[in-house]
Short mmCIF file of C-alpha atoms and ligand atoms in Angstrom, two decimals:
data_model
loop_
_atom_site.label_atom_id
_atom_site.label_comp_id
_atom_site.label_asym_id
_atom_site.label_seq_id
_atom_site.Cartn_x
_atom_site.Cartn_y
_atom_site.Cartn_z
CA UNK A 1299 301.93 93.80 203.98
CA UNK A 1300 304.04 90.76 204.66
CA UNK A 1301 301.73 89.70 207.45
CA UNK A 1302 302.14 86.04 206.49
CA UNK A 1303 305.07 86.13 208.90
CA UNK A 1304 302.76 86.78 211.85
CA UNK A 1305 302.51 83.64 213.95
CA UNK A 1306 299.05 84.32 215.28
CA UNK A 1307 297.12 84.68 212.02
CA UNK A 1308 294.42 82.11 211.30
CA UNK A 1309 294.52 80.00 208.12
CA UNK A 1310 291.79 81.90 206.21
CA UNK A 1311 293.71 85.15 206.71
CA UNK A 1312 296.96 83.51 205.67
CA UNK A 1313 295.32 82.33 202.46
CA UNK A 1314 294.40 85.92 201.63
CA UNK A 1315 297.73 87.47 202.56
CA UNK A 1316 300.19 84.71 201.61
CA UNK A 1317 302.91 85.55 199.09
CA UNK A 1318 301.94 89.19 198.71
CA UNK A 1319 305.27 90.64 199.81
CA UNK A 1320 305.76 94.32 198.91
CA UNK A 1321 308.86 93.56 196.85
CA UNK A 1322 306.83 91.12 194.75
CA UNK A 1323 303.76 93.28 194.21
CA UNK A 1324 305.18 96.74 193.65
CA UNK A 1325 308.12 99.01 193.07
CA UNK A 1326 308.57 102.27 195.00
CA UNK A 1327 309.31 104.01 191.68
CA UNK A 1328 305.80 103.14 190.45
CA UNK A 1329 304.15 104.88 193.37
CA UNK A 1330 302.02 101.99 194.57
CA UNK A 1331 301.54 98.25 194.60
CA UNK A 1332 299.12 95.84 192.98
CA UNK A 1333 297.10 93.19 194.78
CA UNK A 1334 298.42 90.06 193.10
CA UNK A 1335 302.06 89.18 192.46
CA UNK A 1336 302.32 89.55 188.67
CA UNK A 1337 303.45 86.79 186.34
CA UNK A 1338 307.22 87.08 186.04
CA UNK A 1339 308.31 84.88 183.15
CA UNK A 1340 312.03 84.34 182.89
CA UNK A 1341 314.83 82.12 181.83
CA UNK A 1342 317.73 84.60 181.72
CA UNK A 1343 318.33 87.05 184.55
CA UNK A 1344 320.43 90.09 183.60
CA UNK A 1345 323.01 91.70 185.90
CA UNK A 1346 324.38 95.24 185.63
CA UNK A 1347 328.01 94.29 186.08
CA UNK A 1348 330.25 91.24 186.38
CA UNK A 1349 330.60 92.08 190.06
CA UNK A 1350 326.80 91.83 190.47
CA UNK A 1351 326.73 88.53 188.62
CA UNK A 1352 329.47 87.09 190.83
CA UNK A 1353 327.85 88.42 194.00
CA UNK A 1354 324.62 86.62 193.13
CA UNK A 1355 326.33 83.36 192.21
CA UNK A 1356 325.20 81.72 195.44
CA UNK A 1357 321.79 83.34 195.64
CA UNK A 1358 319.16 81.30 197.43
CA UNK A 1359 315.41 81.37 197.67
CA UNK A 1360 314.37 84.94 196.99
CA UNK A 1361 317.02 86.52 194.81
CA UNK A 1362 316.79 86.29 191.03
CA UNK A 1363 319.45 83.94 189.70
CA UNK A 1364 318.18 81.90 186.75
CA UNK A 1365 314.67 81.03 185.57
CA UNK A 1366 314.79 77.47 186.85
CA UNK A 1367 315.30 78.75 190.39
CA UNK A 1368 312.07 80.67 190.16
CA UNK A 1369 310.79 84.21 189.94
CA UNK A 1370 308.64 86.16 192.42
CA UNK A 1371 305.46 84.50 191.08
CA UNK A 1372 306.86 81.08 191.95
CA UNK A 1373 308.21 82.23 195.31
CA UNK A 1374 304.87 83.84 196.16
CA UNK A 1375 303.06 80.51 195.76
CA UNK A 1376 305.72 78.62 197.72
CA UNK A 1377 305.61 81.30 200.41
CA UNK A 1378 301.82 81.17 200.66
CA UNK A 1379 301.89 77.38 201.06
CA UNK A 1380 304.63 77.55 203.70
CA UNK A 1381 302.62 80.15 205.64
CA UNK A 1382 299.68 77.74 205.67
CA UNK A 1383 301.60 74.91 207.36
CA UNK A 1384 302.63 75.62 210.98
CA UNK A 1385 306.16 74.37 211.63
CA UNK A 1386 307.25 74.57 207.98
CA UNK A 1387 310.62 75.86 206.84
CA UNK A 1388 309.85 76.02 203.13
CA UNK A 1389 307.95 74.66 200.13
CA UNK A 1390 309.18 73.27 196.80
CA UNK A 1391 306.99 73.22 193.72
CA UNK A 1392 306.85 70.49 191.09
CA UNK A 1393 305.02 70.26 187.76
CA UNK A 1394 302.59 67.64 189.16
CA UNK A 1395 301.70 65.84 192.35
CA UNK A 1396 303.37 62.69 191.07
CA UNK A 1397 306.58 64.64 190.38
CA UNK A 1398 306.50 66.03 193.94
CA UNK A 1399 306.01 62.57 195.45
CA UNK A 1400 308.79 61.03 193.36
CA UNK A 1401 311.17 63.89 194.13
CA UNK A 1402 310.50 63.60 197.87
CA UNK A 1403 311.16 59.86 197.82
CA UNK A 1404 314.35 60.32 195.76
CA UNK A 1405 315.58 63.03 198.12
CA UNK A 1406 315.16 60.93 201.24
CA UNK A 1407 316.13 57.41 200.12
CA UNK A 1408 319.39 55.79 198.98
CA UNK A 1409 320.36 52.34 197.71
CA UNK A 1410 320.06 49.78 200.51
CA UNK A 1411 317.35 51.74 202.34
CA UNK A 1412 313.96 50.34 203.25
CA UNK A 1413 310.68 52.21 202.78
CA UNK A 1414 307.35 51.54 204.49
CA UNK A 1415 304.58 52.49 202.05
CA UNK A 1416 300.91 52.55 202.96
CA UNK A 1417 298.88 49.94 201.04
CA UNK A 1418 296.13 52.47 200.25
CA UNK A 1419 298.53 54.87 198.49
CA UNK A 1420 297.68 56.58 195.20
CA UNK A 1421 298.52 54.05 192.49
CA UNK A 1422 301.34 56.00 190.71
CA UNK A 1423 303.07 56.37 194.11
CA UNK A 1424 303.12 52.58 194.39
CA UNK A 1425 304.36 52.31 190.81
CA UNK A 1426 307.34 54.57 191.60
CA UNK A 1427 308.31 52.31 194.53
CA UNK A 1428 307.98 49.11 192.49
CA UNK A 1429 309.70 50.67 189.49
CA UNK A 1430 312.39 53.30 189.85
CA UNK A 1431 313.03 52.90 193.58
CA UNK A 1432 313.38 49.13 193.23
CA UNK A 1433 315.81 49.66 190.34
CA UNK A 1434 317.84 51.99 192.60
CA UNK A 1435 318.07 49.28 195.26
CA UNK A 1436 315.48 50.74 197.64
CA UNK A 1437 313.27 48.04 199.15
CA UNK A 1438 309.57 48.82 199.76
CA UNK A 1439 307.21 47.02 202.14
CA UNK A 1440 303.56 47.91 201.86
CA UNK A 1441 301.70 48.14 205.19
CA UNK A 1442 298.07 48.08 206.35
CA UNK A 1443 296.70 51.65 206.54
CA UNK A 1444 295.02 50.68 209.84
CA UNK A 1445 298.28 49.43 211.41
CA UNK A 1446 298.49 52.35 213.90
CA UNK A 1447 301.10 51.79 216.62
CA UNK A 1448 301.71 48.34 215.11
CA UNK A 1449 304.04 50.15 212.68
CA UNK A 1450 306.75 49.66 215.36
CA UNK A 1451 306.99 45.95 214.48
CA UNK A 1452 307.48 46.71 210.77
CA UNK A 1453 310.47 49.04 211.19
CA UNK A 1454 313.70 47.35 210.12
CA UNK A 1455 317.28 48.51 210.75
CA UNK A 1456 317.38 49.88 207.16
CA UNK A 1457 313.99 51.64 207.34
CA UNK A 1458 314.51 55.32 206.58
CA UNK A 1459 311.04 56.53 205.66
CA UNK A 1460 307.37 55.81 206.40
CA UNK A 1461 304.99 57.14 203.73
CA UNK A 1462 301.37 57.89 204.66
CA UNK A 1463 298.23 58.90 202.81
CA UNK A 1464 295.16 59.64 204.93
CA UNK A 1465 292.38 59.18 204.16
CA UNK A 1466 293.41 56.90 201.28
CA UNK A 1467 292.15 58.68 198.18
CA UNK A 1468 290.39 55.58 196.78
CA UNK A 1469 289.32 53.64 199.87
CA UNK A 1470 289.28 56.35 202.57
CA UNK A 1471 290.94 54.57 205.49
CA UNK A 1472 292.01 57.08 208.14
CA UNK A 1473 295.50 56.44 209.51
CA UNK A 1474 296.57 57.03 213.11
CA UNK A 1475 299.15 59.59 212.04
CA UNK A 1476 300.13 60.86 215.54
CA UNK A 1477 300.81 57.26 216.70
CA UNK A 1478 302.91 56.51 213.61
CA UNK A 1479 304.89 59.76 213.66
CA UNK A 1480 305.62 59.42 217.40
CA UNK A 1481 307.10 55.94 216.88
CA UNK A 1482 308.98 57.09 213.75
CA UNK A 1483 310.61 59.97 215.66
CA UNK A 1484 311.60 57.63 218.50
CA UNK A 1485 313.23 55.26 216.02
CA UNK A 1486 314.91 57.95 213.90
CA UNK A 1487 312.74 57.26 210.84
CA UNK A 1488 311.34 60.12 208.72
CA UNK A 1489 307.68 60.39 207.72
CA UNK A 1490 306.13 61.81 204.55
CA UNK A 1491 302.38 62.34 204.04
CA UNK A 1492 300.30 62.73 200.88
CA UNK A 1493 297.90 65.36 202.29
CA UNK A 1494 296.00 66.09 199.07
CA UNK A 1495 292.58 65.07 200.50
CA UNK A 1496 292.69 67.32 203.57
CA UNK A 1497 295.11 70.14 202.69
CA UNK A 1498 296.73 71.94 205.67
CA UNK A 1499 293.37 73.63 206.33
CA UNK A 1500 291.80 70.39 207.55
CA UNK A 1501 294.96 68.61 208.67
CA UNK A 1502 298.10 70.60 209.57
CA UNK A 1503 300.49 67.74 208.96
CA UNK A 1504 303.75 69.00 210.45
CA UNK A 1505 301.95 69.88 213.69
CA UNK A 1506 301.03 66.18 213.88
CA UNK A 1507 304.68 65.10 213.68
CA UNK A 1508 305.02 64.59 209.91
CA UNK A 1509 308.43 65.64 208.46
CA UNK A 1510 307.44 66.23 204.82
CA UNK A 1511 303.94 66.93 203.56
CA UNK A 1512 302.98 66.66 199.91
CA UNK A 1513 299.95 68.02 198.05
CA UNK A 1514 298.73 67.61 194.52
CA UNK A 1515 297.84 71.27 193.99
CA UNK A 1516 296.05 70.05 190.85
CA UNK A 1517 293.14 69.11 193.12
CA UNK A 1518 291.73 71.44 195.80
CA UNK A 1519 294.43 74.11 195.89
CA UNK A 1520 294.03 74.92 192.19
CA UNK A 1521 290.37 74.02 192.40
CA UNK A 1522 289.39 74.80 188.81
CA UNK A 1523 290.57 71.73 186.84
CA UNK A 1524 292.81 73.78 184.58
CA UNK A 1525 296.37 73.45 185.93
CA UNK A 1526 298.69 70.81 187.37
CA UNK A 1527 301.26 71.17 190.12
CA UNK A 1528 302.56 69.50 193.27
CA UNK A 1529 304.20 70.75 196.45
CA UNK A 1530 306.52 69.47 199.17
CA UNK A 1531 306.53 71.36 202.46
CA UNK A 1532 309.02 70.36 205.15
CA UNK A 1533 310.42 70.98 208.60
CA UNK A 1534 313.69 72.82 209.07
CA UNK A 1535 315.57 69.56 209.71
CA UNK A 1536 314.61 67.96 206.38
CA UNK A 1537 314.38 71.09 204.21
CA UNK A 1538 318.06 71.25 203.08
CA UNK A 1539 317.92 67.70 201.70
CA UNK A 1540 314.77 68.42 199.75
CA UNK A 1541 316.09 71.68 198.34
CA UNK A 1542 319.37 70.09 197.30
CA UNK A 1543 317.50 67.31 195.49
CA UNK A 1544 315.19 69.84 193.80
CA UNK A 1545 318.15 71.76 192.40
CA UNK A 1546 319.69 68.56 191.09
CA UNK A 1547 316.45 67.23 189.58
CA UNK A 1548 315.89 70.54 187.80
CA UNK A 1549 312.11 70.42 187.61
CA UNK A 1550 310.69 73.91 187.10
CA UNK A 1551 307.09 75.14 187.26
CA UNK A 1552 305.52 77.74 185.00
CA UNK A 1553 304.92 81.20 186.52
CA UNK A 1554 301.59 81.32 184.65
CA UNK A 1555 300.47 78.14 186.39
CA UNK A 1556 301.69 79.55 189.72
CA UNK A 1557 299.45 82.58 189.18
CA UNK A 1558 296.50 80.21 188.57
CA UNK A 1559 297.36 78.27 191.71
CA UNK A 1560 297.61 81.47 193.75
CA UNK A 1561 294.19 82.50 192.45
CA UNK A 1562 292.77 79.13 193.51
CA UNK A 1563 294.43 79.30 196.91
CA UNK A 1564 292.74 82.61 197.82
CA UNK A 1565 289.33 80.89 197.93
CA UNK A 1566 290.45 77.52 199.28
CA UNK A 1567 288.91 78.08 202.71
CA UNK A 1568 285.41 78.89 201.43
CA UNK A 1569 285.55 76.23 198.73
CA UNK A 1570 286.65 73.48 201.15
CA UNK A 1571 283.84 74.35 203.54
CA UNK A 1572 281.29 74.07 200.72
CA UNK A 1573 282.84 70.93 199.18
CA UNK A 1574 282.68 69.32 202.63
CA UNK A 1575 279.11 70.41 203.33
CA UNK A 1576 277.81 69.36 199.89
CA UNK A 1577 279.71 66.08 200.11
CA UNK A 1578 278.16 65.26 203.47
CA UNK A 1579 274.66 66.05 202.18
CA UNK A 1580 275.18 63.62 199.29
CA UNK A 1581 276.90 60.98 201.47
CA UNK A 1582 274.08 61.05 204.06
CA UNK A 1583 271.49 60.68 201.33
CA UNK A 1584 273.37 57.73 199.80
CA UNK A 1585 273.68 56.07 203.23
CA UNK A 1586 269.88 55.86 203.39
CA UNK A 1587 269.39 54.15 199.99
CA UNK A 1588 268.66 50.44 199.78
CA UNK A 1589 270.79 50.07 196.64
CA UNK A 1590 273.87 51.39 198.46
CA UNK A 1591 276.10 49.01 200.41
CA UNK A 1592 278.69 51.04 202.28
CA UNK A 1593 279.47 54.76 202.17
CA UNK A 1594 283.22 55.31 202.65
CA UNK A 1595 283.27 58.75 204.24
CA UNK A 1596 285.20 59.34 207.47
CA UNK A 1597 282.86 62.15 208.58
CA UNK A 1598 279.92 59.71 208.79
CA UNK A 1599 279.51 58.36 212.35
CA UNK A 1600 279.31 54.74 211.14
CA UNK A 1601 282.60 54.92 209.20
CA UNK A 1602 285.51 52.83 210.52
CA UNK A 1603 287.77 55.91 210.47
CA UNK A 1604 285.31 58.24 212.16
CA UNK A 1605 286.91 58.28 215.63
CA UNK A 1606 290.40 59.09 214.31
CA UNK A 1607 288.99 61.61 211.84
CA UNK A 1608 287.05 63.37 214.64
CA UNK A 1609 290.17 63.46 216.82
CA UNK A 1610 292.63 64.73 214.18
CA UNK A 1611 290.84 66.55 211.35
CA UNK A 1612 289.26 69.99 211.38
CA UNK A 1613 286.71 69.18 208.68
CA UNK A 1614 286.04 67.14 205.59
CA UNK A 1615 286.69 67.64 201.91
CA UNK A 1616 284.24 66.50 199.23
CA UNK A 1617 285.87 63.27 198.01
CA UNK A 1618 284.43 59.92 199.16
CA UNK A 1619 283.28 56.54 197.88
CA UNK A 1620 280.33 54.19 198.11
CA UNK A 1621 279.48 50.66 197.00
CA UNK A 1622 276.47 49.42 195.03
CA UNK A 1623 274.93 46.54 196.98
CA UNK A 1624 274.82 43.29 195.02
CA UNK A 1625 275.54 45.05 191.73
CA UNK A 1626 277.99 43.88 189.09
CA UNK A 1627 280.34 45.87 186.88
CA UNK A 1628 277.73 46.25 184.12
CA UNK A 1629 275.18 47.68 186.58
CA UNK A 1630 277.78 50.10 187.91
CA UNK A 1631 278.50 51.20 184.36
CA UNK A 1632 274.76 51.81 183.76
CA UNK A 1633 274.64 53.86 186.96
CA UNK A 1634 277.64 56.04 186.06
CA UNK A 1635 276.54 56.51 182.44
CA UNK A 1636 273.07 57.63 183.58
CA UNK A 1637 274.44 60.61 185.55
CA UNK A 1638 274.04 63.99 183.89
CA UNK A 1639 275.67 66.34 186.42
CA UNK A 1640 278.82 64.34 187.19
CA UNK A 1641 281.71 64.38 184.76
CA UNK A 1642 283.24 60.93 184.24
CA UNK A 1643 286.92 61.40 184.77
CA UNK A 1644 290.01 61.13 186.93
CA UNK A 1645 291.31 63.85 189.18
CA UNK A 1646 289.12 65.65 191.72
CA UNK A 1647 288.94 68.80 193.85
CA UNK A 1648 287.63 71.07 191.09
CA UNK A 1649 284.47 73.16 191.33
CA UNK A 1650 282.57 70.61 189.22
CA UNK A 1651 281.42 67.19 190.42
CA UNK A 1652 283.11 64.05 189.10
CA UNK A 1653 282.41 60.33 189.26
CA UNK A 1654 284.72 57.42 188.58
CA UNK A 1655 284.39 53.63 189.00
CA UNK A 1656 287.17 52.34 191.27
CA UNK A 1657 288.63 48.83 191.68
CA UNK A 1658 290.99 48.73 194.67
CA UNK A 1659 291.22 44.92 194.91
CA UNK A 1660 293.73 44.64 192.07
CA UNK A 1661 296.04 47.33 193.48
CA UNK A 1662 296.68 46.03 197.01
CA UNK A 1663 299.37 43.69 198.25
CA UNK A 1664 299.67 44.01 202.06
CA UNK A 1665 295.95 43.89 202.71
CA UNK A 1666 292.96 42.55 200.80
CA UNK A 1667 289.98 44.48 199.53
CA UNK A 1668 287.29 41.87 200.08
CA UNK A 1669 284.09 43.86 199.51
CA UNK A 1670 282.47 42.18 196.47
CA UNK A 1671 280.24 45.19 195.73
CA UNK A 1672 281.54 47.54 193.03
CA UNK A 1673 282.95 50.85 194.30
CA UNK A 1674 282.19 54.32 192.95
CA UNK A 1675 284.16 57.45 193.87
CA UNK A 1676 282.56 60.88 193.89
CA UNK A 1677 284.21 64.28 193.98
CA UNK A 1678 281.44 66.61 195.07
CA UNK A 1679 281.67 70.08 193.58
CA UNK A 1680 280.01 73.39 194.24
CA UNK A 1681 276.66 72.66 192.55
CA UNK A 1682 273.49 72.68 194.67
CA UNK A 1683 273.54 69.25 196.35
CA UNK A 1684 269.79 68.84 195.72
CA UNK A 1685 270.51 68.74 191.97
CA UNK A 1686 273.31 66.20 192.51
CA UNK A 1687 271.05 64.02 194.68
CA UNK A 1688 268.28 64.09 192.06
CA UNK A 1689 270.87 63.03 189.48
CA UNK A 1690 272.11 60.16 191.67
CA UNK A 1691 268.51 59.06 192.17
CA UNK A 1692 268.16 58.78 188.38
CA UNK A 1693 271.42 56.81 188.30
CA UNK A 1694 270.22 54.36 190.95
CA UNK A 1695 267.00 53.89 188.99
CA UNK A 1696 269.12 52.81 185.99
CA UNK A 1697 270.72 50.00 188.02
C1 PLP B 3158 296.03 63.20 191.90
C2 PLP B 3158 296.79 62.71 193.07
C3 PLP B 3158 298.18 62.74 193.07
C4 PLP B 3158 298.97 63.15 191.86
O1 PLP B 3158 298.78 64.46 191.52
P1 PLP B 3158 298.96 64.97 190.00
O2 PLP B 3158 299.00 66.44 190.18
O3 PLP B 3158 297.77 64.47 189.25
O4 PLP B 3158 300.24 64.40 189.50
C5 PLP B 3158 298.84 62.32 194.21
N1 PLP B 3158 298.17 61.89 195.30
C6 PLP B 3158 296.83 61.86 195.33
C7 PLP B 3158 296.16 61.38 196.56
C8 PLP B 3158 296.11 62.24 194.22
O5 PLP B 3158 294.78 62.15 194.23
#
């Protein structure tokens, strides 16, 4: 049952079958196989003879070599993620989304290079550019997420990489990814996308011309707020550089966490559909409230990213923002504190709803966030949306 190799399988089927190779789920001597790849914990791998040890000295992806290079539990998760992304050669796993982003940037950039980074990027991604990359002699220019084909004018002779995040996970601008990747390919510049919001289910990134796609598996892939991990999935052309860098950086993920991630992945399709549906119910309700300024949700027809979202995305996840019209920070705090069914906390993509106040104005440099109304971000979980709406109504009353 290694049907994840079949080209014609649809994503929901791939989620169910991914990583369940016979050699990872059973042993002919045991007379059968089990459904899930078991947790193989290892540092040392033992060989029968010196000849065996020497023969395996240059082992690659799916032969046991040393714990850091993974065990079948780790390979099963990487395999399942690769099977989900059409056009992918392989997937590397990192202990967090931030680690995956940093490793991807380190793998693809050298001193003297120039990086184009989207101004709406996740804040720690920006911090890595302004910190470690700057120290290494890599120059970063931040660009307007709505630049579209205008990216052509920003490419310099030293530009090696364009980094995208769409929709921006705080402000929800949708980028014209096909326009940007087409120009990047023409100019010999690589592209890397933080695809945590959409996952390959809603936006198959490589099929849209992206070279490397990153996910914080901590969010929707894991889906249960109990494990952290990040992934990089790449085309054949870029894969060797990423793998080389991964071996040198030496970051290893826990097989136990991989088993949790695999468990989350099996239900990603049904969870995403429900997160999206519940999120839209809440967003539509908010859009009709007098106390609400703007709802930042690309699936709403009035949203500035709606046309691009409709053209490129297969659905919506449950993360979006909205502003409180004419409110100040104290009123926003009263609103958030009054909610009973939303956890106050960072992260998102778990089964439980979360709320967080957000202040994008202080983070940006290439563009300005001019909306004076305070912003709130919601991660809509799997509760009944009617209960969430009743809760938000109580919150608005506390304004
Ligand atoms: C959370 C997040 C990350 C970082 O992931 P961690 O697993 O928390 O390190 C990266 N990008 C986006 C868009 C995120 O929301």
